[in-house]
PDB file of C-alpha atoms in Angstrom:
ATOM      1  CA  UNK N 140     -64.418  51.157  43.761  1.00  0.00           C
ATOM      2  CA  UNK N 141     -64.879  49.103  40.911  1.00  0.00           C
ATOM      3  CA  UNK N 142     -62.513  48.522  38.472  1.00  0.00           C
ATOM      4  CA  UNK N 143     -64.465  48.699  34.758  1.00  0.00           C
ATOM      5  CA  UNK N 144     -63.620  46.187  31.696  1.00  0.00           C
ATOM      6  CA  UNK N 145     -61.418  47.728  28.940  1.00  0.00           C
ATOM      7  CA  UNK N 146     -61.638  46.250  25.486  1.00  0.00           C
ATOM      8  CA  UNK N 147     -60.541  47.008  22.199  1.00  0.00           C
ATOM      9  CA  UNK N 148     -62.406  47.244  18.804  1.00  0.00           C
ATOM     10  CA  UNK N 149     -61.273  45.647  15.320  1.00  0.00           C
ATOM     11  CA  UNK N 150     -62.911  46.541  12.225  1.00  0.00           C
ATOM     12  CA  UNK N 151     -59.346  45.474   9.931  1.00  0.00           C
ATOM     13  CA  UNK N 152     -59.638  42.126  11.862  1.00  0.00           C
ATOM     14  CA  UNK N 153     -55.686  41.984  11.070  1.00  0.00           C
ATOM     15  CA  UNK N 154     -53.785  39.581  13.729  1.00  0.00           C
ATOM     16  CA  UNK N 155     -51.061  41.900  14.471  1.00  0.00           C
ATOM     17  CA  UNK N 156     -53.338  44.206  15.184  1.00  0.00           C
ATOM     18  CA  UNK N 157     -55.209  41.831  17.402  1.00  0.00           C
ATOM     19  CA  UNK N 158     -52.241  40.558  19.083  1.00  0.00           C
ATOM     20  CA  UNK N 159     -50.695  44.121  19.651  1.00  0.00           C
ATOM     21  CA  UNK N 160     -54.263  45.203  21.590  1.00  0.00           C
ATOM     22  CA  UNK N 161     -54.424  42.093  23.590  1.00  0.00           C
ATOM     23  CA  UNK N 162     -50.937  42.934  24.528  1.00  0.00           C
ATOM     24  CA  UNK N 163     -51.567  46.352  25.272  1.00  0.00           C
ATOM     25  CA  UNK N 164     -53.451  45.089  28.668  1.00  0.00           C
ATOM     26  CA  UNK N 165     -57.321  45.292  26.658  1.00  0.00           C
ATOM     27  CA  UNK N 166     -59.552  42.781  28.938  1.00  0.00           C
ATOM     28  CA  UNK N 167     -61.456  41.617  25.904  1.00  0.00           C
ATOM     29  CA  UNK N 168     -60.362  41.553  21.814  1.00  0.00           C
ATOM     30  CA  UNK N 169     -63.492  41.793  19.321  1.00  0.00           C
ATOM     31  CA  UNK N 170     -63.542  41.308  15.993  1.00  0.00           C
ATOM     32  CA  UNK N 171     -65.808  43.032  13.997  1.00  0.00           C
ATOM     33  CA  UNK N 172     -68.026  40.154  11.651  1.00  0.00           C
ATOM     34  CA  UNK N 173     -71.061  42.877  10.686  1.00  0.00           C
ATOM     35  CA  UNK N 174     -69.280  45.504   9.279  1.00  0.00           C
ATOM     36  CA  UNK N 175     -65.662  44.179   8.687  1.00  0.00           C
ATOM     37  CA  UNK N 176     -64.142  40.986   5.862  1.00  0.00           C
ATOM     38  CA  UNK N 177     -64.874  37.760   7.094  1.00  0.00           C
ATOM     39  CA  UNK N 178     -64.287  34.290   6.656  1.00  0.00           C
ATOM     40  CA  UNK N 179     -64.386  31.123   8.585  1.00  0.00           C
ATOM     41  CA  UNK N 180     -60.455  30.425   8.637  1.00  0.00           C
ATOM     42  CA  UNK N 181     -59.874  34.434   9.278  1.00  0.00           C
ATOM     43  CA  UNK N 182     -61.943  33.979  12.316  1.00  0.00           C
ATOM     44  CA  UNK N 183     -60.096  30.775  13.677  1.00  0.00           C
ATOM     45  CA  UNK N 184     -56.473  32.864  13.002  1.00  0.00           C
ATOM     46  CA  UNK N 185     -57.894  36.200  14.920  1.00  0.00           C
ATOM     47  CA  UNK N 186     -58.938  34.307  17.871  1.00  0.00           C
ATOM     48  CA  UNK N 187     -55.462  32.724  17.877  1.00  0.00           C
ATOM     49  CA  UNK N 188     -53.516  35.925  17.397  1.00  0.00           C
ATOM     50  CA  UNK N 189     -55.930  37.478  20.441  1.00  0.00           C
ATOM     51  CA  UNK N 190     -55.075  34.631  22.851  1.00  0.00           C
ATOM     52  CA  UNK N 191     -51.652  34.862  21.802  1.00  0.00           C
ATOM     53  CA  UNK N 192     -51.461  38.143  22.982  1.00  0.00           C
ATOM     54  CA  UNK N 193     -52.976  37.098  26.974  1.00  0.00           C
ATOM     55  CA  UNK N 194     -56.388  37.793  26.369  1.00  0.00           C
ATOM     56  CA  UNK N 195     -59.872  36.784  25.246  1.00  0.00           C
ATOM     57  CA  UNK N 196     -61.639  37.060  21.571  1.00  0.00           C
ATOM     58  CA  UNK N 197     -64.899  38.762  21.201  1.00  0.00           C
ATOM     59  CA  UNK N 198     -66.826  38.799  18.021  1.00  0.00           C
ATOM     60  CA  UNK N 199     -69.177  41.055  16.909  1.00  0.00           C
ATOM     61  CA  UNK N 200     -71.878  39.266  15.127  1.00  0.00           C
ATOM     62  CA  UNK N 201     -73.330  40.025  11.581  1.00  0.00           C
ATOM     63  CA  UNK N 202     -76.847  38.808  12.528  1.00  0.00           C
ATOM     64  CA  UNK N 203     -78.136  36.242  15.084  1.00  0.00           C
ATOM     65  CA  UNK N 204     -78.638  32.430  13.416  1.00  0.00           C
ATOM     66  CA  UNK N 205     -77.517  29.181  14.248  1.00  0.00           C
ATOM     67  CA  UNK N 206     -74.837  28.981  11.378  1.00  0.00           C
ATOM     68  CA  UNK N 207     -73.040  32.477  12.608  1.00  0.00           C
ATOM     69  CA  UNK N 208     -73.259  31.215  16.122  1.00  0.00           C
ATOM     70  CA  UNK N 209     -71.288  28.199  15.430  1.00  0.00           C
ATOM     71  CA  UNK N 210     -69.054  29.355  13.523  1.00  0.00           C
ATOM     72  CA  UNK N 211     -67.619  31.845  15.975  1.00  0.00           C
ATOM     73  CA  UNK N 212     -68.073  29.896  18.853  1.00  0.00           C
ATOM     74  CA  UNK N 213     -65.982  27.131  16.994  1.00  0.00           C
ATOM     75  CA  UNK N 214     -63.242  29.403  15.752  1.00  0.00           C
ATOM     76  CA  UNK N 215     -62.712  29.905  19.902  1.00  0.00           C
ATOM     77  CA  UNK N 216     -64.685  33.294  20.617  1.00  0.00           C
ATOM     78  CA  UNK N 217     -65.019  33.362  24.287  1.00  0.00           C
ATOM     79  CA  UNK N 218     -67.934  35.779  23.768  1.00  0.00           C
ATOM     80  CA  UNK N 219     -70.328  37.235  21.289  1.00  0.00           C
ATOM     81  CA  UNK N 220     -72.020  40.512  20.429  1.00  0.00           C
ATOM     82  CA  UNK N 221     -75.352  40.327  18.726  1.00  0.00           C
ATOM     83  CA  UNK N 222     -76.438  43.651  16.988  1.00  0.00           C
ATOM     84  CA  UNK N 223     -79.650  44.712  16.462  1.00  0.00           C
ATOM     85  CA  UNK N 224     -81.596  42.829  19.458  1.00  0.00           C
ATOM     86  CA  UNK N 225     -85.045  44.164  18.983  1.00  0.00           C
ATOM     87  CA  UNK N 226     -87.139  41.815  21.978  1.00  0.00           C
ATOM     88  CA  UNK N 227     -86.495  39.305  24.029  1.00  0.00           C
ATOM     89  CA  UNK N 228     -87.555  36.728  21.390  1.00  0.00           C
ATOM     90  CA  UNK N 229     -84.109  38.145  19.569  1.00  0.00           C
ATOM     91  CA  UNK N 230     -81.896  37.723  22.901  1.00  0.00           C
ATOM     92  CA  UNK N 231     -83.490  34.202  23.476  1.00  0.00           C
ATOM     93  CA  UNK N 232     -82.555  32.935  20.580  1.00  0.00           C
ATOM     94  CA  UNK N 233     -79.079  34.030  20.405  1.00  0.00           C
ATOM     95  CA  UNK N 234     -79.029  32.207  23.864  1.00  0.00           C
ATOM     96  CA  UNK N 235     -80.561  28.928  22.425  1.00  0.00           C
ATOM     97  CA  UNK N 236     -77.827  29.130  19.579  1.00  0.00           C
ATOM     98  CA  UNK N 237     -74.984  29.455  21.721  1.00  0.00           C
ATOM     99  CA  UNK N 238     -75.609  27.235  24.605  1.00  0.00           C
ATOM    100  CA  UNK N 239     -74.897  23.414  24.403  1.00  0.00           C
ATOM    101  CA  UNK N 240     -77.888  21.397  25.790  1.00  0.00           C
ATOM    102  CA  UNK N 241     -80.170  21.571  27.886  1.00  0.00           C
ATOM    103  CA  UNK N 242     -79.867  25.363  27.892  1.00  0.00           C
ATOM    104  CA  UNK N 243     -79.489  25.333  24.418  1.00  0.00           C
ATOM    105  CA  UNK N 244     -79.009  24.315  20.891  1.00  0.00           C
ATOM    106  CA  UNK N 245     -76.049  24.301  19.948  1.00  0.00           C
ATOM    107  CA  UNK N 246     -74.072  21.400  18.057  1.00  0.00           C
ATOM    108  CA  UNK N 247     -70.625  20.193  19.324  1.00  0.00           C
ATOM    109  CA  UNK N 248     -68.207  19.207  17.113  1.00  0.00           C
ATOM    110  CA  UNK N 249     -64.703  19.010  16.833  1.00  0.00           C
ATOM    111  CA  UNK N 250     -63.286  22.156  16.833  1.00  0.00           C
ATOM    112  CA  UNK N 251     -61.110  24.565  18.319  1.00  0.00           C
ATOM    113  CA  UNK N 252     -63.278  24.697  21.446  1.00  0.00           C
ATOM    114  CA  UNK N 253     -63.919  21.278  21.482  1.00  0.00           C
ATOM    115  CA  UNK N 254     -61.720  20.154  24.230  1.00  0.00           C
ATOM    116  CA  UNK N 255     -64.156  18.966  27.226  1.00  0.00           C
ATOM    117  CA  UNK N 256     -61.417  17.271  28.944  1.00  0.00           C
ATOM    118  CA  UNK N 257     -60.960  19.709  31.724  1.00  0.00           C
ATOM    119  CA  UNK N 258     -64.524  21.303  31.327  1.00  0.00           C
ATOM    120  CA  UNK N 259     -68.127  20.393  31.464  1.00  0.00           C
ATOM    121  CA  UNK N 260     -70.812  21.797  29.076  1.00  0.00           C
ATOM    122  CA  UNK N 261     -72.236  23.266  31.842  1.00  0.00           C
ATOM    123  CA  UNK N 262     -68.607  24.948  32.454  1.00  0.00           C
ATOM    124  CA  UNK N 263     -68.565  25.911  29.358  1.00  0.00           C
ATOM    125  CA  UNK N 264     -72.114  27.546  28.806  1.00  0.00           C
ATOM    126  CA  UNK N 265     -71.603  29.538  32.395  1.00  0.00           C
ATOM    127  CA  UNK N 266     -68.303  30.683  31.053  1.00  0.00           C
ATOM    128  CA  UNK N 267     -69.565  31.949  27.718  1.00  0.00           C
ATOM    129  CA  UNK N 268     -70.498  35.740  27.876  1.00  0.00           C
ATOM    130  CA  UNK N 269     -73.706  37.264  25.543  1.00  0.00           C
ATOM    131  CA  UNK N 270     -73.899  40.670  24.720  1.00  0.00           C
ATOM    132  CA  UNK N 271     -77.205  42.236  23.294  1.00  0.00           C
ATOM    133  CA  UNK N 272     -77.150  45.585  21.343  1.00  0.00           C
ATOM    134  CA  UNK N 273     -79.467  47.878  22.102  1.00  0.00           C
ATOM    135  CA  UNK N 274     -79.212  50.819  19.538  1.00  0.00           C
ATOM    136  CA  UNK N 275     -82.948  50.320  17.908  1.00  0.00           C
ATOM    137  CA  UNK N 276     -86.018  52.316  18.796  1.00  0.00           C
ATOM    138  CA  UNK N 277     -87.570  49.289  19.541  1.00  0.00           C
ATOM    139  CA  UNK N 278     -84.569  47.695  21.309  1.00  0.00           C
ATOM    140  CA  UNK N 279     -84.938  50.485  23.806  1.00  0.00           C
ATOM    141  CA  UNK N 280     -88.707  50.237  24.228  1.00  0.00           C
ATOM    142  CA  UNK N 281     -88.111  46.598  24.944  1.00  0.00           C
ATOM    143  CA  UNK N 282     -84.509  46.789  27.662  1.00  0.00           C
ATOM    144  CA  UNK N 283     -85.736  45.776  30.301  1.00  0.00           C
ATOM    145  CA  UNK N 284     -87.551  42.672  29.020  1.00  0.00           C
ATOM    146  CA  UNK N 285     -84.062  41.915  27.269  1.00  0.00           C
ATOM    147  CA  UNK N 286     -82.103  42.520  30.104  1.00  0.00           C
ATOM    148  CA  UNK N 287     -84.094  39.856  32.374  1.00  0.00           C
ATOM    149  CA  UNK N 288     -83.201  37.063  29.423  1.00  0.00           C
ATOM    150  CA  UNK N 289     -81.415  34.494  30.882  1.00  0.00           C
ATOM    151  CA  UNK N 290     -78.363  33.613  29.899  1.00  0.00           C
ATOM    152  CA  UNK N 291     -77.399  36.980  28.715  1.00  0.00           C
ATOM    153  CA  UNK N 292     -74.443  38.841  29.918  1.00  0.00           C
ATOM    154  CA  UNK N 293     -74.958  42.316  29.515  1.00  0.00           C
ATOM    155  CA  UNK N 294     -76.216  45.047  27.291  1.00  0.00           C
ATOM    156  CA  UNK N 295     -74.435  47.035  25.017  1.00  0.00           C
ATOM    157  CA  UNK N 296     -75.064  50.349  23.914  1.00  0.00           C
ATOM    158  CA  UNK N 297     -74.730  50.758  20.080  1.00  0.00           C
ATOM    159  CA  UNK N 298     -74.126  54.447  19.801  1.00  0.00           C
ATOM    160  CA  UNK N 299     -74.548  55.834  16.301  1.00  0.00           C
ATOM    161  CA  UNK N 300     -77.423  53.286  15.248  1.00  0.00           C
ATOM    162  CA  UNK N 301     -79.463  54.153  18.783  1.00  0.00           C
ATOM    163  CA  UNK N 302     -78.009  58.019  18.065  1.00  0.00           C
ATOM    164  CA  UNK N 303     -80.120  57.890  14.453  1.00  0.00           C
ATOM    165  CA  UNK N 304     -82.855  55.797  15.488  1.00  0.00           C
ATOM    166  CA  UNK N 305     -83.490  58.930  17.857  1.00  0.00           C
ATOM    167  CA  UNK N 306     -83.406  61.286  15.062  1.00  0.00           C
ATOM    168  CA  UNK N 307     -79.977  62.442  14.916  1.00  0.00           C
ATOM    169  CA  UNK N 308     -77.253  62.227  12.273  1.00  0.00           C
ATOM    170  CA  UNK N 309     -74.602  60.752  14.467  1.00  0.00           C
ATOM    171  CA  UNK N 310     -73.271  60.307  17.862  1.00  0.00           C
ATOM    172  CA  UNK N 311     -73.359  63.495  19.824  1.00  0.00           C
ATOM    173  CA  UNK N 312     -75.762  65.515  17.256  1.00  0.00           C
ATOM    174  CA  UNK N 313     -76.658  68.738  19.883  1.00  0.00           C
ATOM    175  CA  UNK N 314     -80.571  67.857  18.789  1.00  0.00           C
ATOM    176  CA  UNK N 315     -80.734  64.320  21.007  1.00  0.00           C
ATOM    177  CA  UNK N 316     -78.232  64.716  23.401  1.00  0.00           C
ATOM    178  CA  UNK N 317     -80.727  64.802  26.133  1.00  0.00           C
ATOM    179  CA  UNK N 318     -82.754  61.750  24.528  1.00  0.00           C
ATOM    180  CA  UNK N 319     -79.368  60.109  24.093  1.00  0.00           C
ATOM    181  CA  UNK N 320     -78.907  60.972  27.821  1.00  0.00           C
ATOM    182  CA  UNK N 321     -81.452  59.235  28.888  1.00  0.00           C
ATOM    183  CA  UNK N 322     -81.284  56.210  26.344  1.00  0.00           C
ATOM    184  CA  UNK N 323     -78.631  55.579  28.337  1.00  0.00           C
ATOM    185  CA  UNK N 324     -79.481  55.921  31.469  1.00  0.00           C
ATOM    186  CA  UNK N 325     -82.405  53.704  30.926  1.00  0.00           C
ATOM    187  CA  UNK N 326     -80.264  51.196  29.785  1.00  0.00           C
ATOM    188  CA  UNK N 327     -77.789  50.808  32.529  1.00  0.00           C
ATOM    189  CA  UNK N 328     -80.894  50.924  34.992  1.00  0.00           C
ATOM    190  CA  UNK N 329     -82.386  47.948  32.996  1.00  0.00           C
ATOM    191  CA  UNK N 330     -78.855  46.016  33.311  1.00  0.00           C
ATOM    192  CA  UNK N 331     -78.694  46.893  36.939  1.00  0.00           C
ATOM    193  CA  UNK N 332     -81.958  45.147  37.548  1.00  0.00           C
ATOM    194  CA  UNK N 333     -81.215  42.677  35.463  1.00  0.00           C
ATOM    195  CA  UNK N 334     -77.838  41.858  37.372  1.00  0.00           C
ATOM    196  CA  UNK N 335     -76.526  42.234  33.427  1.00  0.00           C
ATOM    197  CA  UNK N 336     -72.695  44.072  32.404  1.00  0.00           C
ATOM    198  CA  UNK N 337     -73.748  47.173  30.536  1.00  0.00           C
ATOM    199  CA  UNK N 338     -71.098  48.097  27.563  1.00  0.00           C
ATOM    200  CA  UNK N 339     -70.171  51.199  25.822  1.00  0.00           C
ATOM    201  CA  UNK N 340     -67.918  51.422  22.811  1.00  0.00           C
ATOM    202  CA  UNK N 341     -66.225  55.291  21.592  1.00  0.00           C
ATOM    203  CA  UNK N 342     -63.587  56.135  19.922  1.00  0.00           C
ATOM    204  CA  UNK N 343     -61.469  58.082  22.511  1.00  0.00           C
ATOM    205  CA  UNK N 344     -61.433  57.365  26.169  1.00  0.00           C
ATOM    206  CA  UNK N 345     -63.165  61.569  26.414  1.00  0.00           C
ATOM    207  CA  UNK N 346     -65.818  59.497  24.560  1.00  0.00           C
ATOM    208  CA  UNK N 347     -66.050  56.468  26.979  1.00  0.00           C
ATOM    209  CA  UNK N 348     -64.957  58.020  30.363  1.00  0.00           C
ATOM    210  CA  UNK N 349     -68.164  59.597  30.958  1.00  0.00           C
ATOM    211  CA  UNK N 350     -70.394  56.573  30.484  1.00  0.00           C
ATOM    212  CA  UNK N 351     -68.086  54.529  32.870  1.00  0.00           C
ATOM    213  CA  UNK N 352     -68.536  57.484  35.326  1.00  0.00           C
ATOM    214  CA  UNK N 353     -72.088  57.171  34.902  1.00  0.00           C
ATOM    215  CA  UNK N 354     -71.748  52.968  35.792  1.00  0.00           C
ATOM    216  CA  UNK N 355     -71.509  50.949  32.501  1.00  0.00           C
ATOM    217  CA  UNK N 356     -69.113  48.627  33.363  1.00  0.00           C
ATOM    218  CA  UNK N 357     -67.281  47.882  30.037  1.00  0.00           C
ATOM    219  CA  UNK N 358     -65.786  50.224  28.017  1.00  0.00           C
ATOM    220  CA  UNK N 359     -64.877  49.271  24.609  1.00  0.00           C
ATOM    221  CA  UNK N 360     -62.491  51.088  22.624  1.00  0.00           C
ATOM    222  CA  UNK N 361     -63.478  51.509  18.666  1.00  0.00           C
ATOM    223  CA  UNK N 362     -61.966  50.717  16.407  1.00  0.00           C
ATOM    224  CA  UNK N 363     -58.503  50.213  14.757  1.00  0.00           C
ATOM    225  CA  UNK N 364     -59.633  52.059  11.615  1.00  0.00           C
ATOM    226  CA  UNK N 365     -60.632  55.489  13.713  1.00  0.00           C
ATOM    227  CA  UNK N 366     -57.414  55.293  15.587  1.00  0.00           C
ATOM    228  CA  UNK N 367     -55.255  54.525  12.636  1.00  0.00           C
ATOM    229  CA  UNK N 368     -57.446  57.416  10.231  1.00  0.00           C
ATOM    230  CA  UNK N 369     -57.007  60.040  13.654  1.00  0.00           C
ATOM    231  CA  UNK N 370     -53.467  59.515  14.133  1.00  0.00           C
ATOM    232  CA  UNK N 371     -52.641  59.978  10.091  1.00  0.00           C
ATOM    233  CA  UNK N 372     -54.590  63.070  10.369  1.00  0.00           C
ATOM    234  CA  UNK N 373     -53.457  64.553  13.597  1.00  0.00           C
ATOM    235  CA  UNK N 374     -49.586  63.884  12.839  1.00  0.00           C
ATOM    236  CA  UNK N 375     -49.946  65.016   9.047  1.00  0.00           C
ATOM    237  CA  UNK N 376     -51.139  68.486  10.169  1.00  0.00           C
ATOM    238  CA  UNK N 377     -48.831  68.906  12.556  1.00  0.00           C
ATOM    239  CA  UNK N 378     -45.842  68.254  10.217  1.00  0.00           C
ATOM    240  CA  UNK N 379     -47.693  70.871   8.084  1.00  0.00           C
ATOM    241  CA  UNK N 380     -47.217  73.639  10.519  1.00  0.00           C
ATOM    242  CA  UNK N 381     -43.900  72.990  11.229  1.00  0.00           C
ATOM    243  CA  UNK N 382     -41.422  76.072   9.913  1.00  0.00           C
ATOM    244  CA  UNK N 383     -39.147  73.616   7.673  1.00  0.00           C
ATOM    245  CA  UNK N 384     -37.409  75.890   4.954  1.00  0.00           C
ATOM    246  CA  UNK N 385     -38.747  79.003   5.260  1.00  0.00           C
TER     247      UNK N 385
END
């Protein structure tokens, strides 16, 4: 039997939050660059807070370049998530940004992750995981050509872009189930051939257990905004019910 990743999801970015997950036992911490605040010396404090806590810092790009690249490589990210990866063209280059020479492009500098003392660039490209979102129309048209990039180290199923790109409203509109279905399915066949991790991020484990029944291998937990806006609701109507003075 084997065992899947578990990660946690941070859209707050905050470092107690951080910390707390990476406590908690998640595999993986990522911070959330596209859609949460950012800056440069935020970045380099999450990443502490994560390792802090016993694990490893993820970020979640806000698009693929060689400036974003750096910088979250040199704030100490052990891995990256690049959204919107449309072709292979998209996953190569977000290879060729993160990989020192020859593999790559990337610029060394001192840094938080500059320490080659006890590891070779070659140690520390191999070590360096690459996730590429598929949640496009034409992400899924092109999987399995992005899945066979080298250098990448899994795909990652974007759920409510890929759940709109397929004509729905959000994830788990009744209309696209069965197209969502077999999104999926096509994508964890394309990382299987492509000896790639295949990722899925939901907000509840109801959400996630199914795809890691189906064989994604990562389950990502998302975020710290739905589980802090879900437990205010669920424990605020509770109290409501209660019989207190009548």
């Amino acid at each position: 039997m084997t065992i899947p990743e578990l990660a946690f999801f941070s859209q707050t970015g905050d470092p107690v939050i951080l910390e707390i997950a990476a406590r908690r036992g998640a595999d993986f911490v990522v911070v959330d660059v596209q859609h949460g605040p950012y800056s440069r010396v935020n970045l380099r404090s999450q990443m502490q807070a994560i390792e802090a806590g016993g694990s490893r810092g993820f970020v979640r790009l806000s698009a693929v370049s060689g400036e974003n690249v750096g910088a979250a490589l040199d704030s100490g990210a052990h891995g990256l998530i690049a959204p919107l990866i449309n072709s292979a063209d998209d996953a190569r280059d977000l290879v060729r940004f993160a990989k020192f020479p020859p593999v790559g492009v990337r610029s060394f500098g001192l840094s938080r992750q500059s320490d080659l003392t006890t590891l070779s660039i070659r140690e520390v490209n191999d070590r360096l995981e690459l996730f590429a979102m598929i949640e496009t129309a034409q992400g899924l048209a092109n999987v399995e050509e992005i899945a066979a990039v080298d250098g990448i180290s899994g795909l990652y199923l974007g759920p409510t872009d890929l759940s709109i790109a397929l004509g729905g409203t959000r994830y788990g509109d009744p209309s696209i189930v069965d197209a969502f279905d077999d999104a999926a399915a096509r994508i964890l066949t394309a990382a299987r051939v492509g000896g790639k991790k295949a990722a899925f991020h939901g907000r509840t484990s109801t959400m996630i257990g199914p795809r890691l029944e189906q064989g994604f291998t990562t389950g990502v937990l998302a975020s710290d905004l739905t589980l802090l806006a879900t437990a205010i609701e669920t424990n605020l109507e509770e109290m409501r019910t209660l019989e207190v003075g009548r």
